[in-house]
XYZ file of C-alpha atoms in Angstrom:
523
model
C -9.955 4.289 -14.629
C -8.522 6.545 -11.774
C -9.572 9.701 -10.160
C -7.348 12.681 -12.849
C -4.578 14.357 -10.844
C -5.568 17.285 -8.241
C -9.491 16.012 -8.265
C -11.219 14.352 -5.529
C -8.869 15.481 -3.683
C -10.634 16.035 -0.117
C -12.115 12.556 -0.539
C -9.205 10.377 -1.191
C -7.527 11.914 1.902
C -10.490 11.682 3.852
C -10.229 7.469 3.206
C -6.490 7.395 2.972
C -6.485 8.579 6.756
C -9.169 6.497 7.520
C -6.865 3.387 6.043
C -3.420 4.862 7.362
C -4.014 7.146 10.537
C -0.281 7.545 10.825
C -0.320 10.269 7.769
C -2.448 12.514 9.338
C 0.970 13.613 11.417
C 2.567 14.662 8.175
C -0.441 15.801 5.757
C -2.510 19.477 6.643
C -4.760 18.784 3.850
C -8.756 19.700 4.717
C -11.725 17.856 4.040
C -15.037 18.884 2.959
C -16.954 16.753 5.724
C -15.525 15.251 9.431
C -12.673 12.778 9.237
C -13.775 8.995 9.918
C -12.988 7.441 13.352
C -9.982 5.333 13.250
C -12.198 2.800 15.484
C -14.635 1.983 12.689
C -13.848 -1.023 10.653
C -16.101 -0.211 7.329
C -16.737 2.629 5.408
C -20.021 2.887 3.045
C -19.290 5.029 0.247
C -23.006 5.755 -1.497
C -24.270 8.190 -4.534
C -25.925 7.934 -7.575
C -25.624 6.295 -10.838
C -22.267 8.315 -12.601
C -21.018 9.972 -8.989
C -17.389 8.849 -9.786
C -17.796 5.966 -7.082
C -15.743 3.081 -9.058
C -13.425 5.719 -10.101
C -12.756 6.810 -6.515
C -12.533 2.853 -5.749
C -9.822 2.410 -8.147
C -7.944 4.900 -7.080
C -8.025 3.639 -3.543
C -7.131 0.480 -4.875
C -4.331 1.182 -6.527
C -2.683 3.817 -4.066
C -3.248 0.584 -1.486
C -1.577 -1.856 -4.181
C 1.620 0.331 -4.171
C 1.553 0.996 -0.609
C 1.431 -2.706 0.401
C -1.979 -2.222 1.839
C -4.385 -3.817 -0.448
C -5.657 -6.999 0.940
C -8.076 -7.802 -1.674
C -10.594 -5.895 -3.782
C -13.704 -7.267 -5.900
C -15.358 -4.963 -8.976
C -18.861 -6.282 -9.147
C -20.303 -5.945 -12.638
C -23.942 -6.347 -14.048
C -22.437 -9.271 -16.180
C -20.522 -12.678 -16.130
C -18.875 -14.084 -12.760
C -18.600 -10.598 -11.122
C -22.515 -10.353 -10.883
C -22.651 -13.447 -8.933
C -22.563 -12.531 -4.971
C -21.381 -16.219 -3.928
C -18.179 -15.530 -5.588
C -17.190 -12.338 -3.558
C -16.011 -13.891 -0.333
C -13.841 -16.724 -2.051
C -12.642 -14.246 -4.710
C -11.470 -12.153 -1.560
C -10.275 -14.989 0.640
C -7.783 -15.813 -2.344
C -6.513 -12.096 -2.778
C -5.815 -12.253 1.410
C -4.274 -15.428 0.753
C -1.675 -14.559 -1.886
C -0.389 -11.774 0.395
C -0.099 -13.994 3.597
C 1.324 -17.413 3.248
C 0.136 -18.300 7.217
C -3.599 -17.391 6.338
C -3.156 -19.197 3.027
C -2.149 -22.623 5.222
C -6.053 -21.578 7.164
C -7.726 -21.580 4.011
C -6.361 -24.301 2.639
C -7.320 -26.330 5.382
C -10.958 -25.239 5.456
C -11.446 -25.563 1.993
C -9.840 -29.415 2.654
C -12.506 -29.676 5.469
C -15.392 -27.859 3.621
C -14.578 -29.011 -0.588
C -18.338 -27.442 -1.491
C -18.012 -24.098 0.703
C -17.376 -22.062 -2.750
C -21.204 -22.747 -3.499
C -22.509 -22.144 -0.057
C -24.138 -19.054 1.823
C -22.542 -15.811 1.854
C -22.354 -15.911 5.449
C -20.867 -19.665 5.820
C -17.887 -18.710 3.351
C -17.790 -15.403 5.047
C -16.797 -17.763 8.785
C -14.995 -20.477 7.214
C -12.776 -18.464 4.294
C -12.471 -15.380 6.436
C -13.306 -15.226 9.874
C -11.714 -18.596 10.908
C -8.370 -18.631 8.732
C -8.235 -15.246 10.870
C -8.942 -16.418 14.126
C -6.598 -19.177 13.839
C -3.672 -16.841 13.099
C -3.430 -15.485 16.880
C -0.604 -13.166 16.805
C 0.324 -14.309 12.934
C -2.569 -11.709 12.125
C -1.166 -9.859 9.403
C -0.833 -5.500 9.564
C -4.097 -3.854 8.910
C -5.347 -4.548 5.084
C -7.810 -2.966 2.703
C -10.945 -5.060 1.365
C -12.910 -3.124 -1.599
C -16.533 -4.417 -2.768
C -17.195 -1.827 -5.147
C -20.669 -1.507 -7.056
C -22.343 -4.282 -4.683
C -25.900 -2.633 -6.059
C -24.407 -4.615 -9.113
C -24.366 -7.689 -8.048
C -27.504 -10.415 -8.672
C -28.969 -10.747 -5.557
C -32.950 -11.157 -4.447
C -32.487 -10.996 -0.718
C -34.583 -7.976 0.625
C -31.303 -7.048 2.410
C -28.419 -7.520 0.837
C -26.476 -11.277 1.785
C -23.271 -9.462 1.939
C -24.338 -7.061 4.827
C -26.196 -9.898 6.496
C -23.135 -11.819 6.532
C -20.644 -8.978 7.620
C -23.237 -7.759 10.110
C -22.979 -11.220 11.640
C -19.349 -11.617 12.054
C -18.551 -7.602 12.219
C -16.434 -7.868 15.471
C -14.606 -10.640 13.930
C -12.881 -9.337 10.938
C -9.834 -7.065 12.271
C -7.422 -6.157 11.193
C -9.349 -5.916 7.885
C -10.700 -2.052 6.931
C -13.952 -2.801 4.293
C -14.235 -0.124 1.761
C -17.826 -0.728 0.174
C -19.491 1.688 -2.597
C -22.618 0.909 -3.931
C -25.926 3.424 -5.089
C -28.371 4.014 -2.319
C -30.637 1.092 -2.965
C -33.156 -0.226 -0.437
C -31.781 -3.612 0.228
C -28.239 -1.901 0.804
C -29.764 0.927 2.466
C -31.693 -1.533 4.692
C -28.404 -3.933 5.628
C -27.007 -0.699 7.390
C -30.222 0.146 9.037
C -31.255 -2.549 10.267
C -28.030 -4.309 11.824
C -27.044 -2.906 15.103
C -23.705 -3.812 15.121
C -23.318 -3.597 11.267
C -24.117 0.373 11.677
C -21.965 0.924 14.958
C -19.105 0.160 13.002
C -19.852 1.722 9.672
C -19.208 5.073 8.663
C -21.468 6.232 5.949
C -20.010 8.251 2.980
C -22.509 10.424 1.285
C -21.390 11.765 -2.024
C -24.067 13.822 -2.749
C -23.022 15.690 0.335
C -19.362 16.877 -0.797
C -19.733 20.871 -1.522
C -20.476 22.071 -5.156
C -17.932 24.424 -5.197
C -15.493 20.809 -4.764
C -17.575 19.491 -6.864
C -17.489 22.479 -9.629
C -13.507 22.605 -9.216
C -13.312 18.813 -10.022
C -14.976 18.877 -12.885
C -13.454 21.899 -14.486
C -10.312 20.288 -13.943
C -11.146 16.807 -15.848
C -12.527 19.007 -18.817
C -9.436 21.461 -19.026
C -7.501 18.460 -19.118
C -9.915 16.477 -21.841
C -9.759 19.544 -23.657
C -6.395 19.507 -23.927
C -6.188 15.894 -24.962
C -9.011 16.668 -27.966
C -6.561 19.717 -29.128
C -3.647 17.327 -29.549
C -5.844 14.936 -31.576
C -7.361 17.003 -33.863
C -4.807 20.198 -33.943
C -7.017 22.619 -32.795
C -5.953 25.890 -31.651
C -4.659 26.436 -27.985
C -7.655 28.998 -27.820
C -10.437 25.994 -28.861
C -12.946 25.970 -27.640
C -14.256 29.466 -26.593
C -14.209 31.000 -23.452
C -18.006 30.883 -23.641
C -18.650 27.243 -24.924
C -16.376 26.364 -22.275
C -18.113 27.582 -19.517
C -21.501 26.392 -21.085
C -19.611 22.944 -21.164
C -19.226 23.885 -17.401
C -21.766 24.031 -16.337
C -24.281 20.680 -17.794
C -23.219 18.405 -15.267
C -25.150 18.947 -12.197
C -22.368 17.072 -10.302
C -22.430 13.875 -11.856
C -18.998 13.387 -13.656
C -20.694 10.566 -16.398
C -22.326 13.737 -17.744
C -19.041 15.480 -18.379
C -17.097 12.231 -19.229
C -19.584 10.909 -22.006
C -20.087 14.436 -23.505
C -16.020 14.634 -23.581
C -15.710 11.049 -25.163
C -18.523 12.047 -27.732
C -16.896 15.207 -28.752
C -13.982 13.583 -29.373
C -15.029 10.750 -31.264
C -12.954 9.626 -33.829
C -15.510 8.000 -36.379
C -17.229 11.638 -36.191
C -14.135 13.280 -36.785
C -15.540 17.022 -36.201
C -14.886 17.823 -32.366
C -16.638 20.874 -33.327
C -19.768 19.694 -34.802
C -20.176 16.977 -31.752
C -19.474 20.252 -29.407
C -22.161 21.955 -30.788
C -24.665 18.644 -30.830
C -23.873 18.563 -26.956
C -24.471 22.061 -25.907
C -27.629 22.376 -27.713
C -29.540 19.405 -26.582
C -27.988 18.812 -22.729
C -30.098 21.279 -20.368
C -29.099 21.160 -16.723
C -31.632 20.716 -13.800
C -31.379 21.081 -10.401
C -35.278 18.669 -10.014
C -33.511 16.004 -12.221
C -30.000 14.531 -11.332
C -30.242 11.998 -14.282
C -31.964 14.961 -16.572
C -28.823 16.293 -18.257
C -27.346 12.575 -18.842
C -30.796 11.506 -20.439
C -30.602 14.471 -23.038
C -27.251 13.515 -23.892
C -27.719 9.576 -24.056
C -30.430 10.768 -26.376
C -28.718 12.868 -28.371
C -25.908 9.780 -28.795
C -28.106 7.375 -30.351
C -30.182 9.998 -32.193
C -26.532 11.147 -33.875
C -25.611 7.423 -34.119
C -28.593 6.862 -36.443
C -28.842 10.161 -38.082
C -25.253 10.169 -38.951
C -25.791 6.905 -41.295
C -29.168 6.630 -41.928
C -30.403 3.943 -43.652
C -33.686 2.025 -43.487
C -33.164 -0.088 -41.528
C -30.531 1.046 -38.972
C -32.973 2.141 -36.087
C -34.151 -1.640 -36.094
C -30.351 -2.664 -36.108
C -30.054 -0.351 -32.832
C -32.919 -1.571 -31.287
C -31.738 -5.216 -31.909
C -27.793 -5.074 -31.579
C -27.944 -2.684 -28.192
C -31.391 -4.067 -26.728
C -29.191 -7.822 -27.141
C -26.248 -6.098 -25.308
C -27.594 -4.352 -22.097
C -29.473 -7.928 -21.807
C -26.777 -10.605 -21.714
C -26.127 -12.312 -18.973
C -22.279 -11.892 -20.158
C -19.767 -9.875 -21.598
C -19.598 -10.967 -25.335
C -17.648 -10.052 -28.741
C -19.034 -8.531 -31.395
C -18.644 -11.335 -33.626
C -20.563 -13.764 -30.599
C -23.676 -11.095 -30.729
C -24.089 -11.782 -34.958
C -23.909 -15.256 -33.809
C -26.253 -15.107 -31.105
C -29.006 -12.734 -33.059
C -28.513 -14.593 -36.475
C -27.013 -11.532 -37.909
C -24.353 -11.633 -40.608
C -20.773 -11.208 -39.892
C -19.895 -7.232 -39.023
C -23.830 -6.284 -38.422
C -22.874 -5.534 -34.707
C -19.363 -3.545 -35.214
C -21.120 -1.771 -37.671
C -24.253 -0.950 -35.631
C -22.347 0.339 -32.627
C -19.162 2.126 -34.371
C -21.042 5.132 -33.991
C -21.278 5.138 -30.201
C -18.278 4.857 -28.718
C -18.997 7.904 -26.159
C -21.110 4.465 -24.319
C -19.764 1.669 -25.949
C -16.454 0.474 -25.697
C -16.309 -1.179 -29.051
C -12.747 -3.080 -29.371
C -10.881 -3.091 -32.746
C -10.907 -7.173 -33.054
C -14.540 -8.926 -33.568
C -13.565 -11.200 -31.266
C -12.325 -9.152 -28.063
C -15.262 -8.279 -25.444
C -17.383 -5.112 -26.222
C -18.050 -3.201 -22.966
C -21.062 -0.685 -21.963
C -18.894 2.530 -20.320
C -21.207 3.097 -17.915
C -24.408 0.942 -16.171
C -26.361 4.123 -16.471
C -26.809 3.835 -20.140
C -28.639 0.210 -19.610
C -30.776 2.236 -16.924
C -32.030 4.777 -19.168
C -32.387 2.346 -22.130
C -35.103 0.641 -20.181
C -37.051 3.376 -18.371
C -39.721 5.228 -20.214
C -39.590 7.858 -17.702
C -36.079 8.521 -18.899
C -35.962 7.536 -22.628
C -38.590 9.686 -24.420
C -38.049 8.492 -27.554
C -40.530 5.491 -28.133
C -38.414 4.149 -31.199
C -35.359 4.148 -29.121
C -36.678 2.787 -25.846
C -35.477 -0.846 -25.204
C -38.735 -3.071 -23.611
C -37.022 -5.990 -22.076
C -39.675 -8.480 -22.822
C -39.302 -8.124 -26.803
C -35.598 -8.647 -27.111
C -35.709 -11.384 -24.087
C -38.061 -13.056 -26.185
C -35.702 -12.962 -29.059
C -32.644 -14.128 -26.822
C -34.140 -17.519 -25.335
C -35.742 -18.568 -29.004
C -31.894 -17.528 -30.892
C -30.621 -19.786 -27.134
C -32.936 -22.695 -28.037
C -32.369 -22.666 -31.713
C -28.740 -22.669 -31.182
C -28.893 -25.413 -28.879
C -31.046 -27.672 -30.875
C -29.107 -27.383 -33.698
C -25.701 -28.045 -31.854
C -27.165 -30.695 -29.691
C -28.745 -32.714 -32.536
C -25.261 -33.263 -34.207
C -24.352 -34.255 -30.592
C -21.258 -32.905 -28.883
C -18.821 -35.698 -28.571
C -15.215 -35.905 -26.643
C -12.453 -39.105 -27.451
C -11.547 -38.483 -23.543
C -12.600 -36.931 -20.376
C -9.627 -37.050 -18.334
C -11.631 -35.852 -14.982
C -15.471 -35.548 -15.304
C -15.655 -33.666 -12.246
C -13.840 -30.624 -14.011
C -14.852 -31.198 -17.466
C -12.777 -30.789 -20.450
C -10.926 -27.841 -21.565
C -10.189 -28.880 -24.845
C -14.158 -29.422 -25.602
C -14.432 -25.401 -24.403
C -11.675 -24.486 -26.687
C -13.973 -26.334 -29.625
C -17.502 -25.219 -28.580
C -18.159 -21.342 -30.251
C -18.947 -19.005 -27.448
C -22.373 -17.936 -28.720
C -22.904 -21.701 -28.500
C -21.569 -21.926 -24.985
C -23.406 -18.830 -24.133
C -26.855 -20.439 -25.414
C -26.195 -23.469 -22.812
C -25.555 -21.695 -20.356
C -28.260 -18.922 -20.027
C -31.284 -19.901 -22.272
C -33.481 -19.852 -19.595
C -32.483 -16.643 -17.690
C -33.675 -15.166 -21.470
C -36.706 -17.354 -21.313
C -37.622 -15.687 -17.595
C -37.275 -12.788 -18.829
C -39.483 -13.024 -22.294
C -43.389 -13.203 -22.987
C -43.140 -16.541 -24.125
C -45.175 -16.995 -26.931
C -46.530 -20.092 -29.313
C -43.158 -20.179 -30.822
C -40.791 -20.054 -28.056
C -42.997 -22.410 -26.504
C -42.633 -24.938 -29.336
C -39.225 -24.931 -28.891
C -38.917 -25.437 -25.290
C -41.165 -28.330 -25.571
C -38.603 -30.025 -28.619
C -35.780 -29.076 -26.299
C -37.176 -31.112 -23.162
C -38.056 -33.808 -25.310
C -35.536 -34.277 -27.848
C -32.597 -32.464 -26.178
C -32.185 -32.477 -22.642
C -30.082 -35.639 -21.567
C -27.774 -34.063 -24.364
C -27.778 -30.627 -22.695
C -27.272 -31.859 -19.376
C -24.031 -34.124 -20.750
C -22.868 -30.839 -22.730
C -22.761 -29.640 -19.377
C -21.215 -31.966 -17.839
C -18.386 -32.366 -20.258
C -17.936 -28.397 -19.953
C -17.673 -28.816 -16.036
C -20.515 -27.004 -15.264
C -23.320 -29.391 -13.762
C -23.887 -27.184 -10.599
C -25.877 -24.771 -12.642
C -27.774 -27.119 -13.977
C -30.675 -27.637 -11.030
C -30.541 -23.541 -10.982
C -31.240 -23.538 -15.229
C -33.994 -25.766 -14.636
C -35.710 -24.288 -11.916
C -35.102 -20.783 -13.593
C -37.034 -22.329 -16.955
C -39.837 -24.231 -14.149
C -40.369 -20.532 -13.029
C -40.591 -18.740 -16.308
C -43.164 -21.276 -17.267
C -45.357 -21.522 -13.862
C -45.469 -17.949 -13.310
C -47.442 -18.268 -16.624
C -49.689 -21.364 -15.575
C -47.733 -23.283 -18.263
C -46.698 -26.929 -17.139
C -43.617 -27.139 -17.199
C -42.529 -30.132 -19.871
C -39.582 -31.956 -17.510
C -41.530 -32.119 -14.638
C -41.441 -35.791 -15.097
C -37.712 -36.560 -14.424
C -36.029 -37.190 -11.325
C -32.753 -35.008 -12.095
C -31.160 -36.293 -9.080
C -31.199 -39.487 -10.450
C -29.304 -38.420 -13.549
C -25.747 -37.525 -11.737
């Protein structure tokens, strides 16, 4: 998604200057704060949860794509590969290397020199995919490029400082021509990268969002709704007068500068499976208060007033538990998944998920086929789910422990009953890599269940029962679930499973049941 035409205006010059000084000779257009020195190599762009900060990101992305300055860019997410911080430096040596055959020929030869560097340190991929392919260029070095690292706050990471800015403080003065472009929320571990690394913050300019004026802000906004607006007309044949003056300017005036207010209220009012733009109008201007204490208040009283509709709307017995289960399973999974691999996964019958979530499609992306991904809008709704200090409601709060719980026993259950049929192959053509065809066979709740059954289990109060079945798996199981593995070409997670499970147990004082085999023995 990308900024809507004639908003953000001041800010997207403000970077495309930044990027390509040269346009400043042709372009009078102002900015709301001082333009960023053409000396600095990295620009920090920070604000909270539902600022616009990917959708500012994108935008820079793409102007760069069709201006033939985009060197590489990498979307961190909450879920699957783009959560996992090892991947972001190969992921952008790659993107640098498809534009620029001579630092392709660099990389290839370090990765000739160095065939494990994928799976090492930030900061060693960092010098050998990046800095050195660079170096070695001399004059080769291509025309300034753009790098984006968007939502780096998303990515898994337990460093006290972030491994990212550890490794770019250390090679900083190295990494010219290249211009960074990094958004993230103000977290601490971010926060402290730029503090704490001298040379890290000399050549960083810092980007507050929460510091653009509200009357930019304000004119922004009322833009992207006048423009919704006019898209919700069209669908439903409203009037060229709908709404009224009055509910327009209430609808105004919720946001408190944070454009996920707006855009969730829009995409709930126009909901299709509610049908009644005017009804959902209505729901939203009664329950969303503004307040100038609470950034996050307004969005809380509308995430509320999603799910309470989503229940409300078909009310049956049991559809509160369906809720809690279906959408306390989603903002947990270690991947993106379909809605026909979450029935799987929770034991549910075929359609329970689609139906569950068909009413909330304001946060849920919920895709027409049961087997295409479905995708949370925003990572705010997750946040509130979780936090009691957000989510009043005690029926609709979602505690982590309860649905881990129910996760890592539907994991081990799966896997138990898969493994004692036994997965068999006729051929692996190349162990090392697996076998694609035994991927294509394997159902993806199954493969999901292999692959993160303890991340669930470190995450749940294990109880008598999960415990049970942990012990069955390490007895009865494991030799098969390592050679699933294997045959899927993924034994390098397999010491990080293990001592994920060894930690979920120990923090508990529970011995851990394969302490008694040598796993380096089994490869």
């Amino acid at each position: 998604m990308e900024c809507t035409p004639s908003t953000r205006m001041e800010v997207l010059s403000i970077i495309r200057f930044w990027i390509a000084p040269e346009l400043k000779q042709n372009d009078g257009s102002t900015s709301p704060t001082s333009h960023i020195s053409e000396d600095l190599y990295i620009l920090w762009m920070d604000g909270q949860a539902g600022s616009g900060k990917t959708t500012i990101a994108n935008t820079i992305a793409s102007w760069c794509h069709c201006t033939g300055r985009l060197g590489a860019s990498f979307f961190c997410a909450r879920t699957g590969g783009r959560s996992e911080v090892h991947r972001i430096f190969p992921t952008i040596a790659h993107q640098l290397s498809v534009s620029n055959l001579a630092f392709a020929k660099e990389v290839i030869k370090a990765l000739s020199a160095n065939p494990d560097i994928c799976n090492a340190r930030p900061s060693d991929q960092l010098k050998k995919l990046i800095v050195e392919p660079l170096k070695a260029m001399g004059n080769d070095r291509p025309l300034p490029q753009v790098v984006i690292i968007d939502a780096l706050d998303e990515c898994v990471d337990d460093a006290v400082v972030s491994v990212i800015l550890t490794a770019l403080s250390e090679f900083v003065n190295d990494l010219r021509p290249l211009k960074f472009v990094i958004t993230s929320r103000p977290e601490a571990r971010i926060v402290k990268g730029f503090r704490q690394y001298h040379l890290l913050r000399e050549n960083t300019h810092i980007f507050h969002l929460n510091e653009i004026p509200p009357d930019i802000m304000q004119r922004d906004i009322s833009i992207y709704i006048d423009e919704q607006l006019a898209v919700i007309r069209t669908m439903y044949r409203k009037d060229k007068n709908w709404p009224s003056p009055k509910k327009r300017e209430q609808l105004k005036g919720l946001t408190s500068g944070v454009f996920i207010v707006i855009a969730t209220a829009l995409k709930f009012i126009m909901d299709r499976d509610a049908d009644d733009p005017e009804r959902q109008l209505n729901i939203v201007l009664s329950i969303v208060k503004p307040d100038r204490y609470s950034p996050t208040a307004p969005l809380d009283y509308l995430y509320l007033g999603v799910l309470d509709t989503a229940i409300s709307v078909k009310s049956t017995p049991d559809r509160l538990g369906r809720v809690q289960s279906v959408v306390g399973a989603l903002v947990l999974l270690r991947e993106q998944v379909s809605a026909g691999t979450l029935d799987c996964l929770l034991g549910k019958p075929k359609g329970t998920s689609a139906t569950t979530l068909e009413m909330l499609s304001s946060v849920i992306a919920l895709p027409e086929s049961d087997t295409d991904i479905i995708q949370i809008i925003h990572p705010s709704f997750p946040d509130f789910l979780v936090d009691s200090s957000r989510c009043t409601r005690a029926d609709l709060l979602i505690q982590p422990r309860e649905r881990h719980i129910v996760l890592a026993k539907s994991c081990l259950i799966t896997m138990t009953s898969v493994l004692e049929r036994g997965i068999s192959v006729d051929k692996v053509s190349d162990p090392s890599h697996g076998n694609p065809d035994l991927l294509g066979r394997l159902p993806l709740h199954v493969q999901y269940a292999l692959r993160h059954w303890a991340h669930h289990l470190l995450g749940a109060e294990i109880d008598e029962e999960v415990l049970t079945l942990v012990n069955t798996f390490s007895q009865k199981y494991l030799l098969r679930w390592l050679e699933a593995l294997s045959l899927m070409g993924e034994t390098e997670i397999v010491f990080d499973i293990l001592k994920m499970a060894r930690r979920a147990l120990t923090v508990r004082r529970i011995p851990s049941p394969w302490d008694r085999f040598s796993f380096t023995s089994l490869f």
